[in-house]
Structures are given as C-alpha cells and as structure tokens.
C-alpha cells in the first residue's frame, strides 16, 4: 500500500498529489465509519495524542478531538491561555514536558507561521498543523477538496474562487496549493488591500469584481474577515465590504449556473454571506464540517501507521 | 514453488452448491437471515453464494453485503506495510437478524475476530454463523471455528492457500502453495 511521503502534516506544500489522493480515499472509508450506528473504530487505541492550542479555536479543535475519539486514541488537551506558557515557558519546553508523558502525536495550532515546522526540528513526535498564523491550515484545505470531490466527483478541472481576506488567511494558501495539486483552477477575489503582493506567483487568477468571479467559477469559497488579525484598517467599513464582496441570494440567483458555496467557518452572517445563502441548498458548509472529521481521522490514521509499535 | 490443487473448477462449483443447500437447511427462505462477505476475498464467495441461492430459491430476496475490517484488525502498527482499507456496503439492518459471515480461507481466526467486531458496529444480530470455503484447521491462534466448511486442509504456517476466482483470476481453483 502507498503511505504518506511525509512524517508530519505541516502544510499542503509538503504533500504530493498522491499523498492528497491517499488521504481523500482513506477519508472516504472513514466517512462511512462515522455514519454507522456505532461510529468508533479501535485503530489508534494504543496512540496518545496531545491537542495543543495556542490560539482560540472551536470547530477545528472539536473536529480533531472527535476524530481522535472515533479512532479510539487517548487524548490530552492543552490551551495556552490556561497553561504555564502564560508564566513564560518556551514552546519547546512546553512540548517536551507533554512528550515526557509518552505522547505519540501533537496536533498544534499556533498564532505564528512556521511554529509546526520549527517544532518538528526539535522533537520526535509526529506533528499535525491545525493552523499556524496566516501560513497554512492543511486539514481545512483537505476537507474542502474532499467536499468538492464529493459534490462533483473530481476536483480536477473545476474552477474555484476564494473570496475575501486572502492576506490574513491560512485557509486561502492551503486551499490554493491543494486545489492546484489536484488539477483545479483557482481564482482569488477581494479588495486590493487584502490581497498579498506576490499572490500571482502562486499561479492563481486575481479578480476584484465579485460578480465576474462568481460567473467564472463552479465553487465559491467565502472566507471570514479576520478582524482580529487586522493591525490597520484595510477597508472603510464592514458594511462597504459586505456590499462589495458579500454574497447574497439575489447575486446567487442572478448567475447563469448553479455554483456551490463553501465557508470554512465561523460565518459572520450578513458580512461574507447572508443567512439565506448560508442556509440554501447550494451551501455545503455543514457537509464541510462533517467531512472535516473524516479527513482528520484519515490524516491521523495514516500518520500513525508510519509509526510501528516497538 | 510447489502448487498442489485442492479444488478443481468442477469440485469448486459442487462445493458452493453443497454449502448453499446446507444454508437452506438451517435458514429456510432467508427471511430473517443476511449474508456478509468479509473484504477483500470473502466478498467473492458471498456473491457466489448469493447467486447460487437465488437460482435455487428464485423468488427469495437475500440481503448480501460487504464488510471491511481494516480498522478493526489487531495488527495495525505491527506490520511493515500499512493496511489498505476497502469499501463497506451494508444496506440492510442486522439488528435481530441471523448473520452468516463469509470468508474464503480461515487460518488464524484473527480476521474473523475483527470481522465480528466490525459487524457489531451495525447492530446486535440474533445469531452469527461462519461459512468458509477453506478451513486451514490446526492453525488457529484464537478460538474461532466455522459452522459451514467447503474443504478442510492440513497445512503448516509456511504454506499458503490460494483461492482463485473466475471473475478476477480466470478460473475457480483452490491450491496449496509450498516453498519459495
């Protein structure tokens, strides 16, 4: 059988197309598992996983935790805000203390880009990046690709537009890399101020007009405006952003084709998308959440399988 | 490598027919019985049994599914190569039903143990029976015995039993393979 070409999941950048396909195919099996009357398998019953979150998260943390429980792993949870990190302990010391408790795998979210890469050079445990600053959020990209594949049968040849705050978004970068590796065309759309300067170097189309972007695409992935990451004002007001880049039912219905709408959550209803779009049959937001558990099960299962028992 | 035939095509057919009649003796019209083939190779036998039963009992609808046991195996992280999951396809209720688990070869019993664990995720059956085409008796590592047996084979651990299927291998044959 194939196995992943990497020991950690630090970013989509490190994955080959085969790795991504293997994860998506394994996730198909786990999707079936989590829809059984008894949704649990014993595969990781001898694996201990630490979820260390240096930044707030609701759905990613819950999704990982549920995936770990569905795989029968032992888990410990760590939130930086209520830990010795607030007393000045370093990242490596914190993680080494956790590893001394015989932990096999670390799922880490960190506010700084590259935190997972840094850690992987200093510790032996396998690391899954659950989001590092504005850098990568690989499992989100994998579940987005899985959701598109589930809807259309294949990602290759599909046109996907990522709308909104591309500058601060780890979801955008991971999505671009993942979708391109799977053969999709990617466009980014948003205000110039929220567009990274070198975005075109990634081989994506750039569009500032939402209607034009929507008319081009098969899938619209609407990103949240990450006001918490804004150190300066990037647009005059939320209301203006919403008028320029918000997706409402009227716009959706005016398109000459039926596109699907995605959102990594949490949704700011009435800002990126209106409620009638979020709750419409074209929205697959809740399917993304369900698929997230299956994809994260697949990732941790495949990583654990590389680490045989002594 | 030495290939010793254990079942020729003709005997293979007869064996499956005999197994079907044994099943009918105990399960009558299959109104409360379902068949589950264990992935990957048990599904061929399960499908063949279903096909044969449908010929013998043409007006009877027999529920037949495939069950993957990969995530329930006891050798995850103990093998050199990772395990490949297969598809599970069980579109019926097993709660309160008589279940016939089917596999091609019974060797150590560990696959069947995993199969029973995996099956229980779909409900609590009234009764579970095991049907195998080849029983490599005297090689069990856990106490599992079949209810329906095609043939019994006395073999040592270094030997392999290969079941070939018309659908994928061109002919229905069972062989004992010895040596390198």
Short mmCIF file of C-alpha atoms in Angstrom, two decimals:
data_model
loop_
_atom_site.label_atom_id
_atom_site.label_comp_id
_atom_site.label_asym_id
_atom_site.label_seq_id
_atom_site.Cartn_x
_atom_site.Cartn_y
_atom_site.Cartn_z
CA UNK A 1 0.00 0.00 0.00
CA UNK A 2 1.01 3.57 -0.50
CA UNK A 3 1.94 5.58 2.50
CA UNK A 4 2.33 9.29 3.05
CA UNK A 5 5.64 10.67 1.84
CA UNK A 6 5.92 12.83 4.93
CA UNK A 7 6.11 12.01 8.65
CA UNK A 8 4.25 15.13 9.74
CA UNK A 9 1.40 17.14 8.27
CA UNK A 10 2.86 20.61 8.45
CA UNK A 11 1.38 22.04 5.29
CA UNK A 12 -0.06 21.16 1.90
CA UNK A 13 3.23 22.39 0.43
CA UNK A 14 4.94 19.19 1.68
CA UNK A 15 2.34 16.81 0.24
CA UNK A 16 2.44 15.21 -3.18
CA UNK A 17 -0.68 14.71 -5.28
CA UNK A 18 -0.50 11.01 -4.34
CA UNK A 19 -0.45 11.89 -0.63
CA UNK A 20 -3.55 14.05 -1.07
CA UNK A 21 -5.37 11.36 -3.04
CA UNK A 22 -4.44 8.76 -0.40
CA UNK A 23 -5.82 10.99 2.37
CA UNK A 24 -9.05 11.64 0.43
CA UNK A 25 -9.53 7.94 -0.39
CA UNK A 26 -8.92 6.94 3.23
CA UNK A 27 -11.35 9.67 4.31
CA UNK A 28 -14.00 8.00 2.11
CA UNK A 29 -13.69 4.93 4.34
CA UNK A 30 -13.89 7.00 7.50
CA UNK A 31 -16.92 8.91 6.20
CA UNK A 32 -18.65 5.54 6.01
CA UNK A 33 -17.46 4.71 9.54
CA UNK A 34 -18.85 7.92 11.07
CA UNK A 35 -22.22 7.25 9.50
CA UNK A 36 -22.54 3.80 11.11
CA UNK A 37 -24.78 3.30 14.16
CA UNK A 38 -21.57 2.81 16.18
CA UNK A 39 -19.12 5.40 14.90
CA UNK A 40 -15.94 4.22 16.53
CA UNK A 41 -13.05 2.01 15.38
CA UNK A 42 -10.20 0.71 17.56
CA UNK A 43 -7.31 1.55 15.19
CA UNK A 44 -5.50 4.12 17.37
CA UNK A 45 -6.25 2.62 20.77
CA UNK A 46 -2.53 2.49 21.58
CA UNK A 47 -1.78 6.03 20.39
CA UNK A 48 -1.76 9.10 22.62
CA UNK A 49 -2.37 12.48 21.02
CA UNK A 50 -1.94 15.92 22.57
CA UNK A 51 -4.00 18.79 21.21
CA UNK A 52 -2.06 21.94 21.95
CA UNK A 53 -3.86 25.10 21.01
CA UNK A 54 -2.01 28.38 21.45
CA UNK A 55 -4.86 30.20 19.74
CA UNK A 56 -8.64 30.01 20.17
CA UNK A 57 -10.49 27.51 18.06
CA UNK A 58 -13.90 25.93 18.29
CA UNK A 59 -14.64 23.76 15.27
CA UNK A 60 -11.09 22.68 14.39
CA UNK A 61 -10.40 21.63 17.98
CA UNK A 62 -13.74 19.85 18.31
CA UNK A 63 -13.29 18.19 14.94
CA UNK A 64 -9.81 16.89 15.79
CA UNK A 65 -10.94 15.76 19.21
CA UNK A 66 -13.93 13.91 17.81
CA UNK A 67 -11.78 12.34 15.08
CA UNK A 68 -9.32 11.14 17.73
CA UNK A 69 -12.11 9.70 19.86
CA UNK A 70 -13.65 7.97 16.83
CA UNK A 71 -10.25 6.34 16.27
CA UNK A 72 -10.07 5.30 19.97
CA UNK A 73 -6.90 7.33 20.64
CA UNK A 74 -6.10 8.61 24.12
CA UNK A 75 -6.09 12.38 24.11
CA UNK A 76 -4.95 15.25 26.28
CA UNK A 77 -5.91 18.86 25.67
CA UNK A 78 -3.85 21.90 26.32
CA UNK A 79 -4.85 25.54 25.95
CA UNK A 80 -2.06 28.09 26.18
CA UNK A 81 -4.25 30.66 27.91
CA UNK A 82 -4.64 28.41 30.96
CA UNK A 83 -1.11 26.98 31.00
CA UNK A 84 2.45 27.67 32.08
CA UNK A 85 3.06 29.37 28.73
CA UNK A 86 1.50 32.41 30.38
CA UNK A 87 4.28 32.08 33.00
CA UNK A 88 6.96 32.39 30.33
CA UNK A 89 7.66 28.76 29.39
CA UNK A 90 9.05 28.28 25.85
CA UNK A 91 7.28 26.29 23.13
CA UNK A 92 9.92 23.54 23.12
CA UNK A 93 9.88 23.21 26.92
CA UNK A 94 6.11 23.06 26.94
CA UNK A 95 6.00 20.40 24.24
CA UNK A 96 8.88 18.40 25.71
CA UNK A 97 7.04 18.26 29.02
CA UNK A 98 3.99 16.96 27.22
CA UNK A 99 6.10 14.41 25.35
CA UNK A 100 7.64 13.19 28.61
CA UNK A 101 4.16 11.88 29.35
CA UNK A 102 4.64 9.46 26.41
CA UNK A 103 2.64 11.29 23.77
CA UNK A 104 2.93 9.98 20.19
CA UNK A 105 1.38 12.78 18.16
CA UNK A 106 0.88 16.52 18.56
CA UNK A 107 -1.95 18.47 16.96
CA UNK A 108 -0.93 22.10 17.22
CA UNK A 109 -2.50 25.44 16.46
CA UNK A 110 -0.23 28.43 16.87
CA UNK A 111 -0.59 32.14 16.08
CA UNK A 112 2.83 32.26 14.39
CA UNK A 113 3.57 30.96 10.90
CA UNK A 114 6.10 28.13 10.87
CA UNK A 115 5.61 27.10 14.51
CA UNK A 116 4.93 23.49 13.47
CA UNK A 117 7.97 23.40 11.17
CA UNK A 118 10.15 24.77 13.98
CA UNK A 119 8.83 22.21 16.44
CA UNK A 120 9.29 19.30 14.01
CA UNK A 121 13.03 20.01 14.01
CA UNK A 122 13.30 19.69 17.78
CA UNK A 123 11.02 16.84 18.82
CA UNK A 124 10.41 13.25 17.78
CA UNK A 125 6.61 13.09 17.95
CA UNK A 126 4.58 13.45 14.78
CA UNK A 127 3.01 16.86 14.29
CA UNK A 128 -0.25 17.82 12.65
CA UNK A 129 -0.58 21.51 11.90
CA UNK A 130 -4.05 22.68 12.91
CA UNK A 131 -3.31 26.20 11.64
CA UNK A 132 -0.17 28.31 12.02
CA UNK A 133 -0.75 32.04 11.83
CA UNK A 134 -1.55 33.22 8.33
CA UNK A 135 0.56 30.41 6.85
CA UNK A 136 -1.21 27.03 6.39
CA UNK A 137 -4.25 25.12 7.60
CA UNK A 138 -3.75 21.84 5.75
CA UNK A 139 -6.63 19.79 7.15
CA UNK A 140 -9.08 22.57 6.24
CA UNK A 141 -7.81 22.52 2.65
CA UNK A 142 -8.05 18.73 2.53
CA UNK A 143 -11.61 18.74 3.81
CA UNK A 144 -12.52 21.48 1.33
CA UNK A 145 -11.07 19.40 -1.52
CA UNK A 146 -12.88 16.32 -0.18
CA UNK A 147 -16.16 18.27 -0.13
CA UNK A 148 -15.70 19.50 -3.71
CA UNK A 149 -14.81 15.97 -4.84
CA UNK A 150 -17.86 14.60 -3.05
CA UNK A 151 -20.09 17.14 -4.82
CA UNK A 152 -18.60 16.98 -8.31
CA UNK A 153 -16.88 13.56 -8.34
CA UNK A 154 -13.48 15.11 -9.04
CA UNK A 155 -11.54 18.25 -8.22
CA UNK A 156 -9.54 18.27 -11.47
CA UNK A 157 -10.85 20.75 -13.99
CA UNK A 158 -13.07 22.60 -11.51
CA UNK A 159 -12.92 26.36 -11.14
CA UNK A 160 -12.74 27.56 -7.56
CA UNK A 161 -12.80 31.16 -6.40
CA UNK A 162 -11.63 32.05 -2.92
CA UNK A 163 -13.27 35.29 -1.84
CA UNK A 164 -12.31 37.72 0.90
CA UNK A 165 -9.39 38.24 3.21
CA UNK A 166 -6.64 36.41 1.30
CA UNK A 167 -3.90 38.38 3.07
CA UNK A 168 -4.55 37.03 6.56
CA UNK A 169 -5.92 33.65 5.56
CA UNK A 170 -4.11 30.36 6.14
CA UNK A 171 -7.13 28.65 4.59
CA UNK A 172 -6.53 30.50 1.31
CA UNK A 173 -2.89 29.45 0.94
CA UNK A 174 -3.52 25.81 1.82
CA UNK A 175 -6.55 25.73 -0.46
CA UNK A 176 -4.66 27.22 -3.39
CA UNK A 177 -1.83 24.67 -3.05
CA UNK A 178 -4.17 21.71 -2.53
CA UNK A 179 -6.60 22.54 -5.32
CA UNK A 180 -3.80 23.21 -7.79
CA UNK A 181 -2.11 19.90 -6.93
CA UNK A 182 -5.42 18.18 -7.66
CA UNK A 183 -5.76 19.93 -11.03
CA UNK A 184 -8.31 22.66 -10.25
CA UNK A 185 -8.12 26.26 -11.48
CA UNK A 186 -8.05 28.77 -8.67
CA UNK A 187 -9.01 32.44 -8.58
CA UNK A 188 -8.79 34.79 -5.63
CA UNK A 189 -11.19 37.69 -5.25
CA UNK A 190 -11.19 40.52 -2.74
CA UNK A 191 -10.16 44.09 -2.16
CA UNK A 192 -6.64 45.03 -3.29
CA UNK A 193 -5.71 45.82 0.29
CA UNK A 194 -6.46 42.23 1.36
CA UNK A 195 -4.51 40.67 -1.50
CA UNK A 196 -0.90 39.56 -0.81
CA UNK A 197 1.57 41.35 -3.07
CA UNK A 198 3.00 38.20 -4.66
CA UNK A 199 -0.24 36.27 -4.98
CA UNK A 200 0.08 35.91 -8.77
CA UNK A 201 3.34 33.98 -8.26
CA UNK A 202 1.21 31.11 -6.97
CA UNK A 203 -0.35 30.78 -10.41
CA UNK A 204 -3.81 31.97 -9.43
CA UNK A 205 -6.08 34.38 -11.24
CA UNK A 206 -6.86 37.60 -9.41
CA UNK A 207 -10.21 39.35 -9.71
CA UNK A 208 -11.57 42.29 -7.77
CA UNK A 209 -15.13 42.10 -9.07
CA UNK A 210 -17.20 39.53 -7.19
CA UNK A 211 -19.85 39.11 -9.90
CA UNK A 212 -17.20 38.39 -12.56
CA UNK A 213 -15.50 35.89 -10.25
CA UNK A 214 -18.76 34.12 -9.47
CA UNK A 215 -19.67 33.92 -13.15
CA UNK A 216 -16.32 32.21 -13.79
CA UNK A 217 -16.37 29.61 -11.02
CA UNK A 218 -18.01 26.29 -10.11
CA UNK A 219 -17.27 26.74 -6.42
CA UNK A 220 -17.13 29.87 -4.28
CA UNK A 221 -15.22 29.56 -1.01
CA UNK A 222 -16.17 32.61 1.06
CA UNK A 223 -13.60 33.47 3.72
CA UNK A 224 -14.24 35.13 7.03
CA UNK A 225 -12.95 38.65 7.55
CA UNK A 226 -10.34 38.15 10.27
CA UNK A 227 -10.71 41.44 12.08
CA UNK A 228 -8.67 40.06 15.00
CA UNK A 229 -5.61 39.93 12.72
CA UNK A 230 -6.05 43.47 11.41
CA UNK A 231 -3.42 45.87 12.70
CA UNK A 232 -4.59 48.63 10.36
CA UNK A 233 -7.86 49.35 8.57
CA UNK A 234 -7.94 47.54 5.22
CA UNK A 235 -11.34 48.84 4.12
CA UNK A 236 -13.57 51.72 5.20
CA UNK A 237 -16.34 49.72 6.86
CA UNK A 238 -17.80 46.22 7.26
CA UNK A 239 -20.93 47.50 5.52
CA UNK A 240 -18.94 48.57 2.48
CA UNK A 241 -17.04 45.26 2.40
CA UNK A 242 -20.31 43.40 2.59
CA UNK A 243 -21.76 45.41 -0.30
CA UNK A 244 -18.70 44.79 -2.48
CA UNK A 245 -17.75 41.22 -1.54
CA UNK A 246 -20.68 39.78 0.40
CA UNK A 247 -22.66 37.00 -1.28
CA UNK A 248 -26.44 37.25 -1.09
CA UNK A 249 -29.26 35.20 -2.60
CA UNK A 250 -30.01 37.83 -5.23
CA UNK A 251 -26.48 37.57 -6.62
CA UNK A 252 -26.52 33.78 -6.41
CA UNK A 253 -29.82 33.56 -8.30
CA UNK A 254 -28.64 36.01 -10.97
CA UNK A 255 -25.81 33.69 -12.08
CA UNK A 256 -26.41 31.66 -15.22
CA UNK A 257 -25.22 28.45 -13.49
CA UNK A 258 -25.60 26.78 -10.13
CA UNK A 259 -22.39 27.10 -8.13
CA UNK A 260 -21.71 25.60 -4.73
CA UNK A 261 -20.91 27.84 -1.77
CA UNK A 262 -18.36 26.95 0.89
CA UNK A 263 -17.16 28.69 4.03
CA UNK A 264 -14.52 27.47 6.50
CA UNK A 265 -16.42 29.00 9.41
CA UNK A 266 -17.16 30.62 11.68
CA UNK A 267 -19.58 32.57 9.49
CA UNK A 268 -20.21 36.24 10.05
CA UNK A 269 -23.79 36.13 8.82
CA UNK A 270 -24.59 39.19 6.78
CA UNK A 271 -20.92 40.01 6.16
CA UNK A 272 -19.33 37.34 3.89
CA UNK A 273 -22.61 35.63 3.14
CA UNK A 274 -26.20 36.30 4.06
CA UNK A 275 -28.26 33.80 6.02
CA UNK A 276 -30.37 32.82 3.02
CA UNK A 277 -27.17 31.83 1.16
CA UNK A 278 -25.62 30.06 4.16
CA UNK A 279 -28.79 28.01 4.59
CA UNK A 280 -29.51 27.47 0.88
CA UNK A 281 -29.24 24.12 -0.90
CA UNK A 282 -26.20 25.43 -2.76
CA UNK A 283 -24.32 25.83 0.52
CA UNK A 284 -22.27 22.81 1.64
CA UNK A 285 -20.98 24.42 4.84
CA UNK A 286 -22.36 21.75 7.16
CA UNK A 287 -21.11 18.98 4.86
CA UNK A 288 -17.65 20.56 5.17
CA UNK A 289 -17.91 20.25 8.94
CA UNK A 290 -18.95 16.58 8.72
CA UNK A 291 -16.20 15.84 6.18
CA UNK A 292 -13.67 17.52 8.47
CA UNK A 293 -13.96 14.69 10.99
CA UNK A 294 -13.46 12.01 8.31
CA UNK A 295 -10.48 13.80 6.76
CA UNK A 296 -8.80 14.35 10.14
CA UNK A 297 -9.36 10.69 11.00
CA UNK A 298 -7.67 9.77 7.73
CA UNK A 299 -4.69 12.05 8.38
CA UNK A 300 -4.06 10.77 11.90
CA UNK A 301 -4.63 7.14 10.87
CA UNK A 302 -2.13 7.40 8.01
CA UNK A 303 0.45 9.19 10.13
CA UNK A 304 0.09 6.67 12.98
CA UNK A 305 0.50 3.77 10.56
CA UNK A 306 4.03 5.04 9.81
CA UNK A 307 5.00 4.66 13.43
CA UNK A 308 5.10 0.92 14.18
CA UNK A 309 4.96 -0.37 17.74
CA UNK A 310 8.34 -1.45 19.02
CA UNK B 1 7.32 -23.21 -5.73
CA UNK B 2 5.01 -26.21 -5.48
CA UNK B 3 1.30 -25.78 -6.38
CA UNK B 4 -0.92 -28.59 -5.18
CA UNK B 5 -4.54 -28.32 -6.39
CA UNK B 6 -7.08 -28.75 -3.60
CA UNK B 7 -10.26 -27.95 -5.54
CA UNK B 8 -10.69 -28.10 -9.31
CA UNK B 9 -13.28 -25.93 -11.09
CA UNK B 10 -15.88 -28.73 -11.10
CA UNK B 11 -15.41 -29.55 -7.44
CA UNK B 12 -15.38 -25.83 -6.66
CA UNK B 13 -18.89 -25.45 -8.15
CA UNK B 14 -20.14 -28.54 -6.35
CA UNK B 15 -18.71 -27.32 -3.05
CA UNK B 16 -20.51 -23.97 -3.34
CA UNK B 17 -23.77 -25.73 -4.24
CA UNK B 18 -23.38 -28.03 -1.25
CA UNK B 19 -22.73 -25.08 1.06
CA UNK B 20 -25.90 -23.40 -0.27
CA UNK B 21 -28.06 -26.44 0.46
CA UNK B 22 -26.58 -26.62 3.98
CA UNK B 23 -27.52 -22.97 4.48
CA UNK B 24 -31.07 -23.58 3.21
CA UNK B 25 -31.47 -26.47 5.68
CA UNK B 26 -30.80 -24.08 8.57
CA UNK B 27 -32.19 -20.80 7.22
CA UNK B 28 -35.11 -21.95 5.09
CA UNK B 29 -36.21 -18.96 2.97
CA UNK B 30 -33.69 -16.45 4.41
CA UNK B 31 -36.50 -14.18 5.63
CA UNK B 32 -34.55 -13.36 8.79
CA UNK B 33 -31.03 -14.11 7.57
CA UNK B 34 -28.44 -11.87 5.91
CA UNK B 35 -25.10 -12.66 4.29
CA UNK B 36 -21.97 -10.60 4.87
CA UNK B 37 -18.75 -11.21 2.93
CA UNK B 38 -15.50 -10.04 4.50
CA UNK B 39 -13.38 -7.78 2.33
CA UNK B 40 -11.50 -8.36 0.17
CA UNK B 41 -11.73 -12.05 -0.85
CA UNK B 42 -14.72 -13.17 1.20
CA UNK B 43 -16.94 -10.93 -0.90
CA UNK B 44 -16.36 -13.10 -3.98
CA UNK B 45 -17.59 -16.15 -2.08
CA UNK B 46 -20.53 -14.23 -0.57
CA UNK B 47 -21.62 -13.02 -4.01
CA UNK B 48 -21.27 -16.51 -5.46
CA UNK B 49 -23.31 -18.00 -2.59
CA UNK B 50 -25.98 -15.34 -3.09
CA UNK B 51 -26.07 -16.01 -6.84
CA UNK B 52 -26.41 -19.76 -6.29
CA UNK B 53 -29.07 -19.33 -3.59
CA UNK B 54 -31.05 -17.07 -5.95
CA UNK B 55 -31.00 -19.87 -8.55
CA UNK B 56 -32.19 -22.46 -6.02
CA UNK B 57 -34.74 -20.10 -4.42
CA UNK B 58 -35.71 -17.85 -7.35
CA UNK B 59 -38.47 -15.93 -5.57
CA UNK B 60 -36.39 -15.13 -2.50
CA UNK B 61 -34.66 -11.82 -1.90
CA UNK B 62 -31.44 -12.38 0.04
CA UNK B 63 -29.64 -9.42 1.61
CA UNK B 64 -25.92 -9.60 0.92
CA UNK B 65 -23.31 -7.03 1.95
CA UNK B 66 -19.57 -6.45 2.07
CA UNK B 67 -17.75 -5.62 5.27
CA UNK B 68 -14.29 -4.10 5.53
CA UNK B 69 -12.41 -5.00 8.70
CA UNK B 70 -9.25 -2.92 8.22
CA UNK B 71 -9.87 -0.53 11.11
CA UNK B 72 -10.65 -3.42 13.46
CA UNK B 73 -7.57 -5.55 12.81
CA UNK B 74 -5.24 -6.26 15.71
CA UNK B 75 -2.02 -5.82 13.71
CA UNK B 76 -2.24 -2.07 12.95
CA UNK B 77 1.21 -0.55 13.66
CA UNK B 78 2.62 -4.07 13.90
CA UNK B 79 3.12 -4.66 10.18
CA UNK B 80 5.82 -3.40 7.89
CA UNK B 81 3.38 -2.04 5.34
CA UNK B 82 0.22 -0.03 6.12
CA UNK B 83 -3.18 -1.69 5.75
CA UNK B 84 -5.34 -0.82 2.76
CA UNK B 85 -8.97 -0.09 3.66
CA UNK B 86 -11.71 -1.43 1.40
CA UNK B 87 -15.31 -0.38 0.98
CA UNK B 88 -18.09 -1.48 3.28
CA UNK B 89 -21.51 -1.85 1.76
CA UNK B 90 -24.24 -2.96 4.11
CA UNK B 91 -27.59 -1.52 3.06
CA UNK B 92 -29.75 -3.50 5.46
CA UNK B 93 -30.36 -3.82 9.17
CA UNK B 94 -28.59 -6.61 11.03
CA UNK B 95 -30.24 -5.91 14.40
CA UNK B 96 -32.06 -9.07 15.44
CA UNK B 97 -31.12 -10.91 12.22
CA UNK B 98 -29.21 -14.15 11.74
CA UNK B 99 -25.92 -13.18 10.10
CA UNK B 100 -23.79 -15.51 8.02
CA UNK B 101 -20.23 -14.17 7.92
CA UNK B 102 -18.36 -15.42 4.89
CA UNK B 103 -14.64 -15.59 4.15
CA UNK B 104 -12.63 -17.59 1.64
CA UNK B 105 -9.95 -19.01 3.94
CA UNK B 106 -9.99 -19.45 7.73
CA UNK B 107 -6.45 -19.53 9.05
CA UNK B 108 -5.54 -17.96 12.42
CA UNK B 109 -9.06 -16.70 13.16
CA UNK B 110 -7.91 -13.12 13.67
CA UNK B 111 -9.68 -11.82 10.55
CA UNK B 112 -12.96 -13.31 11.72
CA UNK B 113 -12.45 -11.82 15.19
CA UNK B 114 -12.01 -8.40 13.57
CA UNK B 115 -14.99 -9.11 11.30
CA UNK B 116 -17.26 -9.76 14.26
CA UNK B 117 -16.10 -6.54 15.93
CA UNK B 118 -16.69 -4.56 12.73
CA UNK B 119 -20.09 -6.17 12.23
CA UNK B 120 -21.27 -5.18 15.71
CA UNK B 121 -20.99 -1.50 14.68
CA UNK B 122 -24.11 -2.17 12.59
CA UNK B 123 -26.25 -3.60 15.41
CA UNK B 124 -26.75 -6.69 17.56
CA UNK B 125 -27.57 -9.74 15.48
CA UNK B 126 -29.67 -12.59 16.86
CA UNK B 127 -27.11 -15.16 15.82
CA UNK B 128 -23.84 -15.20 13.89
CA UNK B 129 -22.59 -18.14 11.87
CA UNK B 130 -19.36 -18.52 9.94
CA UNK B 131 -19.01 -20.00 6.47
CA UNK B 132 -15.62 -20.54 4.84
CA UNK B 133 -14.54 -22.19 1.64
CA UNK B 134 -11.25 -23.46 3.09
CA UNK B 135 -10.61 -24.24 6.73
CA UNK B 136 -6.88 -24.48 7.50
CA UNK B 137 -7.55 -26.42 10.67
CA UNK B 138 -4.88 -26.80 13.37
CA UNK B 139 -3.59 -23.25 12.62
CA UNK B 140 -5.89 -21.22 14.85
CA UNK B 141 -4.41 -18.54 17.12
CA UNK B 142 -7.76 -17.65 18.68
CA UNK B 143 -10.72 -19.93 19.39
CA UNK B 144 -12.90 -19.47 16.31
CA UNK B 145 -14.48 -22.35 14.42
CA UNK B 146 -16.63 -22.30 11.28
CA UNK B 147 -20.22 -23.57 11.02
CA UNK B 148 -20.04 -24.32 7.28
CA UNK B 149 -16.85 -25.56 5.62
CA UNK B 150 -16.11 -26.10 1.93
CA UNK B 151 -12.93 -28.15 2.44
CA UNK B 152 -10.58 -28.73 5.34
CA UNK B 153 -6.85 -28.51 4.77
CA UNK B 154 -3.97 -29.60 6.97
CA UNK B 155 -1.13 -27.21 6.28
CA UNK B 156 1.85 -25.66 8.00
CA UNK B 157 2.35 -21.93 8.55
CA UNK B 158 4.91 -21.56 5.76
CA UNK B 159 2.40 -22.83 3.19
CA UNK B 160 -0.22 -20.65 1.54
CA UNK B 161 -3.71 -21.47 0.37
CA UNK B 162 -4.68 -19.51 -2.74
CA UNK B 163 -8.30 -19.25 -3.83
CA UNK B 164 -8.63 -18.07 -7.45
CA UNK B 165 -11.96 -16.76 -8.79
CA UNK B 166 -13.38 -16.89 -12.29
CA UNK B 167 -14.31 -13.21 -12.01
CA UNK B 168 -10.79 -11.96 -11.37
CA UNK B 169 -8.35 -14.81 -11.97
CA UNK B 170 -9.96 -16.62 -14.92
CA UNK B 171 -10.78 -19.89 -13.13
CA UNK B 172 -12.23 -21.20 -9.87
CA UNK B 173 -9.37 -23.11 -8.26
CA UNK B 174 -8.04 -23.67 -4.75
CA UNK B 175 -4.35 -24.50 -4.46
CA UNK B 176 -1.88 -25.20 -1.67
CA UNK B 177 1.40 -23.40 -2.34
CA UNK B 178 4.61 -24.60 -0.70
CA UNK B 179 8.20 -23.41 -0.87
CA UNK B 180 9.66 -20.17 -2.18
#
